[in-house]
Coordinates of C-alpha atoms in Angstrom, one line a residue:
X1 CA 18.0 -4.9 1.3
X2 CA 15.1 -2.6 1.8
X3 CA 12.4 -3.8 4.2
X4 CA 8.8 -3.9 3.0
X5 CA 6.2 -3.2 4.1
X6 CA 6.3 -0.7 7.0
X7 CA 2.9 -0.6 8.7
X8 CA 1.5 1.2 11.7
X9 CA -0.7 -0.4 14.4
X10 CA -4.4 0.0 14.3
X11 CA -7.3 -0.8 16.7
X12 CA -8.2 -3.9 14.7
X13 CA -4.6 -5.0 14.1
X14 CA -4.0 -4.7 17.8
X15 CA -6.8 -7.2 18.6
X16 CA -5.6 -9.8 16.1
X17 CA -2.6 -12.1 15.8
X18 CA -3.2 -12.8 12.1
X19 CA -5.7 -11.6 9.5
X20 CA -7.8 -14.8 9.5
X21 CA -8.6 -14.2 13.2
X22 CA -11.6 -12.0 12.0
X23 CA -13.2 -15.2 10.7
X24 CA -12.5 -17.4 13.8
X25 CA -15.5 -16.2 15.9
X26 CA -18.0 -17.2 13.2
X27 CA -16.3 -20.5 12.6
X28 CA -16.7 -21.4 16.3
X29 CA -20.3 -20.2 16.4
X30 CA -21.5 -22.0 13.3
X31 CA -19.7 -25.3 13.5
X32 CA -19.4 -25.3 9.7
X33 CA -17.6 -28.3 8.2
X34 CA -16.3 -26.3 5.2
X35 CA -15.6 -22.8 4.2
X36 CA -16.1 -21.2 0.8
X37 CA -14.2 -18.0 0.0
X38 CA -16.4 -16.1 -2.4
X39 CA -14.8 -13.4 -4.6
X40 CA -16.4 -11.7 -7.5
X41 CA -15.5 -9.2 -10.1
X42 CA -17.0 -7.4 -13.1
X43 CA -15.8 -9.0 -16.3
X44 CA -15.9 -5.7 -18.2
X45 CA -12.2 -5.7 -19.2
X46 CA -8.9 -7.3 -18.6
X47 CA -7.8 -8.1 -15.1
X48 CA -5.8 -5.5 -13.2
X49 CA -3.5 -5.7 -10.2
X50 CA -6.4 -5.1 -7.7
X51 CA -8.3 -8.0 -9.1
X52 CA -5.2 -10.3 -8.9
X53 CA -4.5 -9.2 -5.4
X54 CA -8.0 -10.0 -4.1
X55 CA -8.0 -13.3 -5.9
X56 CA -4.6 -14.5 -4.6
X57 CA -5.5 -13.4 -1.1
X58 CA -8.7 -15.5 -1.3
X59 CA -6.6 -18.6 -2.1
X60 CA -4.0 -17.8 0.5
X61 CA -6.5 -17.0 3.2
X62 CA -8.3 -20.3 2.4
X63 CA -5.0 -22.2 2.9
X64 CA -4.3 -20.5 6.2
X65 CA -7.9 -21.4 7.5
X66 CA -7.5 -25.0 6.4
X67 CA -4.1 -25.3 8.1
X68 CA -5.2 -23.6 11.3
X69 CA -8.7 -25.1 11.8
X70 CA -8.4 -28.4 9.9
X71 CA -11.5 -27.6 7.8
X72 CA -12.2 -28.1 4.1
X73 CA -11.9 -25.0 2.0
X74 CA -12.7 -23.9 -1.5
X75 CA -12.8 -20.7 -3.6
X76 CA -15.7 -19.5 -5.7
X77 CA -15.2 -16.9 -8.3
X78 CA -18.3 -14.9 -9.3
X79 CA -18.0 -13.5 -12.8
X80 CA -20.4 -10.5 -13.0
X81 CA -21.5 -10.5 -16.6
X82 CA -24.3 -8.1 -15.8
X83 CA -21.8 -5.2 -15.9
X84 CA -23.1 -2.5 -18.3
X85 CA -21.5 -2.7 -21.8
X86 CA -23.5 0.1 -23.4
X87 CA -25.4 3.0 -21.8
X88 CA -27.5 5.4 -23.9
X89 CA -30.1 8.1 -23.2
X90 CA -33.6 7.6 -24.6
X91 CA -34.4 10.9 -26.3
X92 CA -38.2 10.5 -25.8
X93 CA -38.2 9.8 -22.0
X94 CA -34.8 11.2 -21.0
X95 CA -34.1 7.9 -19.2
X96 CA -30.8 6.1 -19.4
X97 CA -30.8 2.6 -20.8
X98 CA -28.1 -0.1 -20.4
X99 CA -27.2 -3.3 -22.1
X100 CA -25.2 -5.8 -20.1
X101 CA -22.2 -7.8 -21.3
X102 CA -24.3 -10.9 -21.0
X103 CA -26.8 -9.6 -23.6
X104 CA -24.2 -7.9 -25.8
X105 CA -22.0 -10.9 -26.3
X106 CA -23.9 -14.0 -24.9
X107 CA -23.0 -16.3 -22.1
X108 CA -20.9 -18.7 -24.1
X109 CA -18.6 -15.9 -25.4
X110 CA -18.2 -14.5 -21.9
X111 CA -17.5 -17.9 -20.4
X112 CA -14.7 -18.3 -23.0
X113 CA -13.4 -14.9 -22.1
X114 CA -13.3 -15.9 -18.4
X115 CA -11.4 -19.0 -19.4
X116 CA -8.9 -17.0 -21.3
X117 CA -8.3 -14.1 -18.9
X118 CA -9.0 -15.5 -15.4
X119 CA -8.8 -19.2 -15.3
X120 CA -5.0 -19.5 -16.0
X121 CA -4.2 -17.6 -12.7
X122 CA -6.8 -19.5 -10.8
X123 CA -5.3 -22.8 -12.0
X124 CA -1.9 -21.7 -10.9
X125 CA -3.1 -20.6 -7.5
X126 CA -5.2 -23.7 -7.1
X127 CA -2.3 -26.1 -8.0
X128 CA 0.2 -24.4 -5.7
X129 CA -2.1 -24.5 -2.6
X130 CA -4.2 -27.6 -3.5
X131 CA -7.4 -25.7 -3.1
X132 CA -10.4 -26.4 -5.4
X133 CA -12.3 -23.6 -7.0
X134 CA -15.4 -23.0 -9.1
X135 CA -16.4 -20.2 -11.5
X136 CA -20.0 -19.0 -11.5
X137 CA -21.3 -16.6 -14.1
X138 CA -23.9 -14.2 -12.7
X139 CA -26.2 -15.2 -15.6
X140 CA -26.3 -18.7 -14.2
X141 CA -26.4 -17.6 -10.5
X142 CA -29.5 -15.3 -11.0
X143 CA -31.2 -18.2 -12.8
X144 CA -30.7 -20.6 -9.9
X145 CA -33.8 -21.6 -7.9
X146 CA -32.2 -20.7 -4.6
X147 CA -31.3 -17.2 -5.8
X148 CA -34.7 -16.5 -7.2
X149 CA -36.6 -17.8 -4.2
X150 CA -34.4 -15.7 -1.9
X151 CA -35.1 -12.6 -4.0
X152 CA -38.9 -13.3 -4.0
X153 CA -38.8 -13.5 -0.2
X154 CA -36.7 -10.4 0.2
X155 CA -38.7 -8.3 -2.2
X156 CA -41.9 -9.0 -0.1
X157 CA -40.2 -7.1 2.7
X158 CA -38.4 -4.5 0.5
X159 CA -40.2 -1.6 2.2
X160 CA -38.3 -2.4 5.4
X161 CA -34.9 -2.3 3.6
X162 CA -35.4 0.0 0.7
X163 CA -33.9 3.2 2.2
X164 CA -30.7 1.2 3.1
X165 CA -30.4 -0.2 -0.4
X166 CA -31.1 3.2 -2.0
X167 CA -30.5 6.0 0.5
X168 CA -31.1 8.6 -2.2
X169 CA -34.5 7.6 -3.5
X170 CA -35.6 4.5 -1.6
X171 CA -36.2 2.5 -4.7
X172 CA -33.7 -0.3 -5.1
X173 CA -33.3 -1.0 -8.8
X174 CA -34.6 -4.2 -10.3
X175 CA -33.8 -4.5 -14.0
X176 CA -35.4 -7.2 -16.1
X177 CA -34.1 -6.6 -19.6
X178 CA -36.4 -6.8 -22.6
X179 CA -36.7 -10.4 -23.7
X180 CA -37.1 -9.8 -27.4
X181 CA -34.6 -11.7 -29.4
X182 CA -31.3 -9.9 -29.7
X183 CA -32.5 -7.0 -27.4
X184 CA -31.6 -7.1 -23.7
X185 CA -32.0 -3.3 -23.1
X186 CA -33.3 -2.2 -19.7
X187 CA -33.8 1.2 -18.0
X188 CA -30.7 1.7 -15.9
X189 CA -32.6 3.2 -13.0
X190 CA -35.8 1.2 -13.6
X191 CA -38.0 4.3 -13.4
X192 CA -40.9 2.6 -15.2
X193 CA -40.5 -0.9 -13.8
X194 CA -43.3 -2.3 -11.8
X195 CA -43.2 -5.5 -9.8
X196 CA -46.4 -7.3 -9.0
X197 CA -45.8 -10.2 -6.5
X198 CA -47.8 -13.4 -6.7
X199 CA -47.8 -16.4 -4.4
X200 CA -44.6 -17.9 -5.9
X201 CA -43.7 -15.5 -8.7
X202 CA -43.3 -11.9 -9.7
X203 CA -44.8 -10.2 -12.8
X204 CA -42.4 -7.5 -14.0
X205 CA -43.7 -4.7 -16.2
X206 CA -41.2 -2.4 -17.9
X207 CA -40.6 -0.3 -21.0
X208 CA -38.0 -1.2 -23.6
X209 CA -35.8 1.3 -25.5
X210 CA -36.8 -0.2 -28.8
X211 CA -39.9 -2.4 -28.2
X212 CA -42.0 -0.3 -25.8
X213 CA -43.9 -1.9 -22.9
X214 CA -43.3 -5.5 -22.0
X215 CA -44.0 -8.0 -19.3
X216 CA -41.8 -10.8 -17.9
X217 CA -42.7 -13.5 -15.3
X218 CA -40.0 -14.2 -12.8
X219 CA -40.4 -17.5 -10.9
X220 CA -38.1 -19.9 -9.0
X221 CA -37.6 -22.1 -12.0
X222 CA -37.3 -19.6 -14.8
X223 CA -38.3 -16.3 -16.4
X224 CA -36.4 -13.3 -17.5
X225 CA -32.9 -12.1 -16.5
X226 CA -32.9 -10.8 -13.0
X227 CA -30.4 -7.9 -12.8
X228 CA -30.3 -6.2 -9.4
X229 CA -28.6 -2.9 -8.4
X230 CA -25.2 -3.6 -6.7
X231 CA -26.2 -3.4 -3.1
X232 CA -29.5 -5.3 -3.7
X233 CA -27.6 -8.0 -5.6
X234 CA -25.2 -8.4 -2.7
X235 CA -28.0 -8.6 -0.2
X236 CA -29.7 -11.4 -2.1
X237 CA -26.4 -13.2 -2.8
X238 CA -25.4 -13.2 0.9
X239 CA -28.9 -14.2 2.0
X240 CA -28.8 -17.2 -0.3
X241 CA -25.3 -18.2 0.8
X242 CA -26.4 -18.2 4.4
X243 CA -29.0 -20.9 3.8
X244 CA -26.2 -23.6 3.7
X245 CA -25.7 -24.5 7.4
X246 CA -22.7 -26.8 6.8
X247 CA -20.8 -24.3 4.7
X248 CA -19.6 -20.9 5.9
X249 CA -19.4 -18.4 3.0
X250 CA -16.7 -15.8 3.5
X251 CA -17.3 -12.8 1.2
X252 CA -13.9 -11.6 0.0
X253 CA -14.0 -8.0 -1.1
X254 CA -11.7 -5.0 -1.8
X255 CA -11.3 -2.4 0.8
X256 CA -13.6 0.0 -1.1
X257 CA -16.5 -2.2 -0.1
X258 CA -16.2 -1.4 3.6
X259 CA -18.6 1.6 3.3
X260 CA -21.1 -0.1 1.1
X261 CA -21.3 -3.2 3.2
X262 CA -22.5 -1.1 6.2
X263 CA -25.6 -0.3 4.1
X264 CA -26.1 -4.0 3.2
X265 CA -25.8 -5.1 6.8
X266 CA -28.4 -2.5 7.9
X267 CA -30.7 -3.7 5.1
X268 CA -30.3 -7.3 6.2
X269 CA -31.0 -6.3 9.8
X270 CA -34.2 -4.5 8.6
X271 CA -35.3 -7.8 7.0
X272 CA -34.9 -9.5 10.4
X273 CA -31.4 -10.9 10.6
X274 CA -29.5 -10.6 13.9
X275 CA -25.8 -10.2 14.5
X276 CA -24.6 -13.8 14.1
X277 CA -26.7 -14.2 11.0
X278 CA -25.0 -11.3 9.1
X279 CA -22.5 -12.3 6.4
X280 CA -18.9 -13.0 7.1
X281 CA -16.6 -10.8 5.1
X282 CA -12.9 -10.3 4.6
X283 CA -11.9 -6.9 3.3
X284 CA -8.6 -7.0 1.4
X285 CA -6.1 -4.1 1.0
X286 CA -7.1 -1.5 -1.5
X287 CA -4.8 -0.3 -4.3
X288 CA -4.7 3.5 -4.3
X289 CA -3.0 6.3 -6.2
X290 CA -0.8 9.0 -4.7
X291 CA -3.9 11.0 -3.8
X292 CA -5.4 8.1 -1.8
X293 CA -8.1 7.4 -4.4
X294 CA -8.8 3.9 -5.6
X295 CA -6.6 3.0 -8.6
X296 CA -9.1 3.2 -11.4
X297 CA -8.2 1.9 -14.9
X298 CA -11.3 3.6 -16.4
X299 CA -10.3 7.0 -15.1
X300 CA -6.7 6.5 -16.4
X301 CA -8.0 5.1 -19.7
X302 CA -10.4 8.1 -20.1
X303 CA -7.6 10.6 -19.4
X304 CA -9.2 11.8 -16.1
X305 CA -6.3 10.5 -13.9
X306 CA -2.6 9.9 -14.6
X307 CA -0.8 6.6 -14.2
X308 CA 0.5 7.0 -10.6
X309 CA 4.2 7.4 -9.9
X310 CA 6.0 4.1 -9.4
X311 CA 3.3 2.1 -11.2
X312 CA 3.6 0.2 -14.5
X313 CA 1.2 -0.6 -17.4
X314 CA 1.0 -4.2 -16.3
X315 CA -0.9 -3.1 -13.1
X316 CA -3.8 -2.1 -15.4
X317 CA -3.5 -5.1 -17.7
X318 CA -1.9 -8.1 -15.9
X319 CA -1.2 -9.8 -19.3
X320 CA 1.6 -7.2 -19.6
X321 CA 3.4 -8.6 -16.6
X322 CA 7.1 -8.8 -17.6
X323 CA 7.5 -12.5 -16.9
X324 CA 5.8 -15.8 -16.9
X325 CA 2.3 -16.6 -15.4
X326 CA 4.1 -19.0 -13.0
X327 CA 6.3 -16.3 -11.7
X328 CA 3.4 -13.9 -11.4
X329 CA 1.4 -16.4 -9.3
X330 CA 4.5 -17.1 -7.1
X331 CA 5.0 -13.3 -6.5
X332 CA 1.4 -12.8 -5.6
X333 CA 1.4 -15.7 -3.1
X334 CA 4.7 -14.5 -1.5
X335 CA 3.2 -11.1 -1.0
X336 CA -0.1 -12.7 0.3
X337 CA 1.9 -14.6 3.0
X338 CA 3.4 -11.3 4.2
X339 CA 0.1 -9.4 4.2
X340 CA -1.9 -12.1 5.9
X341 CA 0.7 -12.9 8.4
X342 CA 0.5 -9.6 10.2
X343 CA -2.9 -7.7 10.5
X344 CA -1.0 -4.4 10.4
X345 CA -0.1 -5.2 6.8
X346 CA -3.5 -6.6 5.8
X347 CA -6.0 -4.1 7.1
X348 CA -4.7 -1.0 5.3
X349 CA -4.3 0.3 1.7
X350 CA -1.2 0.3 -0.6
X351 CA -0.2 2.7 -3.3
X352 CA 0.3 1.1 -6.7
X353 CA 4.0 2.0 -6.5
X354 CA 4.4 0.2 -3.1
X355 CA 2.7 -2.9 -4.4
X356 CA 5.0 -2.8 -7.5
X357 CA 8.0 -2.8 -5.1
X358 CA 6.5 -5.7 -3.1
X359 CA 6.0 -7.7 -6.3
X360 CA 9.5 -6.9 -7.6
X361 CA 11.7 -7.2 -4.5
X362 CA 12.3 -9.9 -1.8
X363 CA 9.8 -9.1 0.9
X364 CA 10.1 -9.0 4.7
X365 CA 7.9 -7.1 7.0
X366 CA 8.5 -4.4 9.4
X367 CA 5.9 -2.9 11.8
X368 CA 6.1 0.3 13.7
X369 CA 4.9 0.6 17.3

């Protein structure tokens, strides 16, 4: 039987006994009574292998933390329905406009899509490990009072953090789409968006692709749809999560987020947070091609990259897995046990072909000195 995986030692792996050790210092410092593993994904298509990998590792990591520390755990899935569905160029201004999935299809239709494409695997993972989970659509998250109050506080100090959140221009994008019925278009880079802060609200002035200038009031208890650029959104989300002193939120992300999170942490520091107040994150293995690039279904779909050697169509559309959902969940959790059990296996990347072998063959681990 071929042994998989074979992983080299690294500085981080050499300091840990298991992957969840990276969370242990924060647990001891905070005294949290429960831990939420927060994992999000853009719901702009069908789930792919990378999505399933991070989701299954979230549940498996939660189970290991519960067993090791005797603490309550849960998983929160953030469904990012603000992903752009359409992007066009305004011929008059030359500015790019986008319309998010939330406005193109509506929250009810997208919630039904999440139930169809994501919830079955979550149910299977939850049942096997006895870990509760919740699904939170971004449309509902951005409308929550805690999220909006956090954004209002952060935006008052945006000058301190703006170059970290947008190193190129120093203008973190805040998109508040046109509120006209059936519209929802917003300038992608918010070139003509102005934000006037009041005592407990923000007045947003922008220009619509179809309806011209408009104004929207954003307050803690309502207002327009608050769509923030990716780094800015994560800053606000992680700031809001940190206000719950009894619950430690662990942000579970793919390995490609390592570089971007450095900018978010510097932005949080610029806003006044210190080391122990920064978010707790768990970066999962990244699925890469033979060239070392992240496996991108959009590049493959557009013909800009080939399907890597050793991969299979189901890796880009998990509905095509050649077996039952129950078997798929079991294979993912078996692989998660191996990856989490040895930090050499967890803190690294895997080719699509290698993950295909891990999913199709009995797995035992081998490390190299």
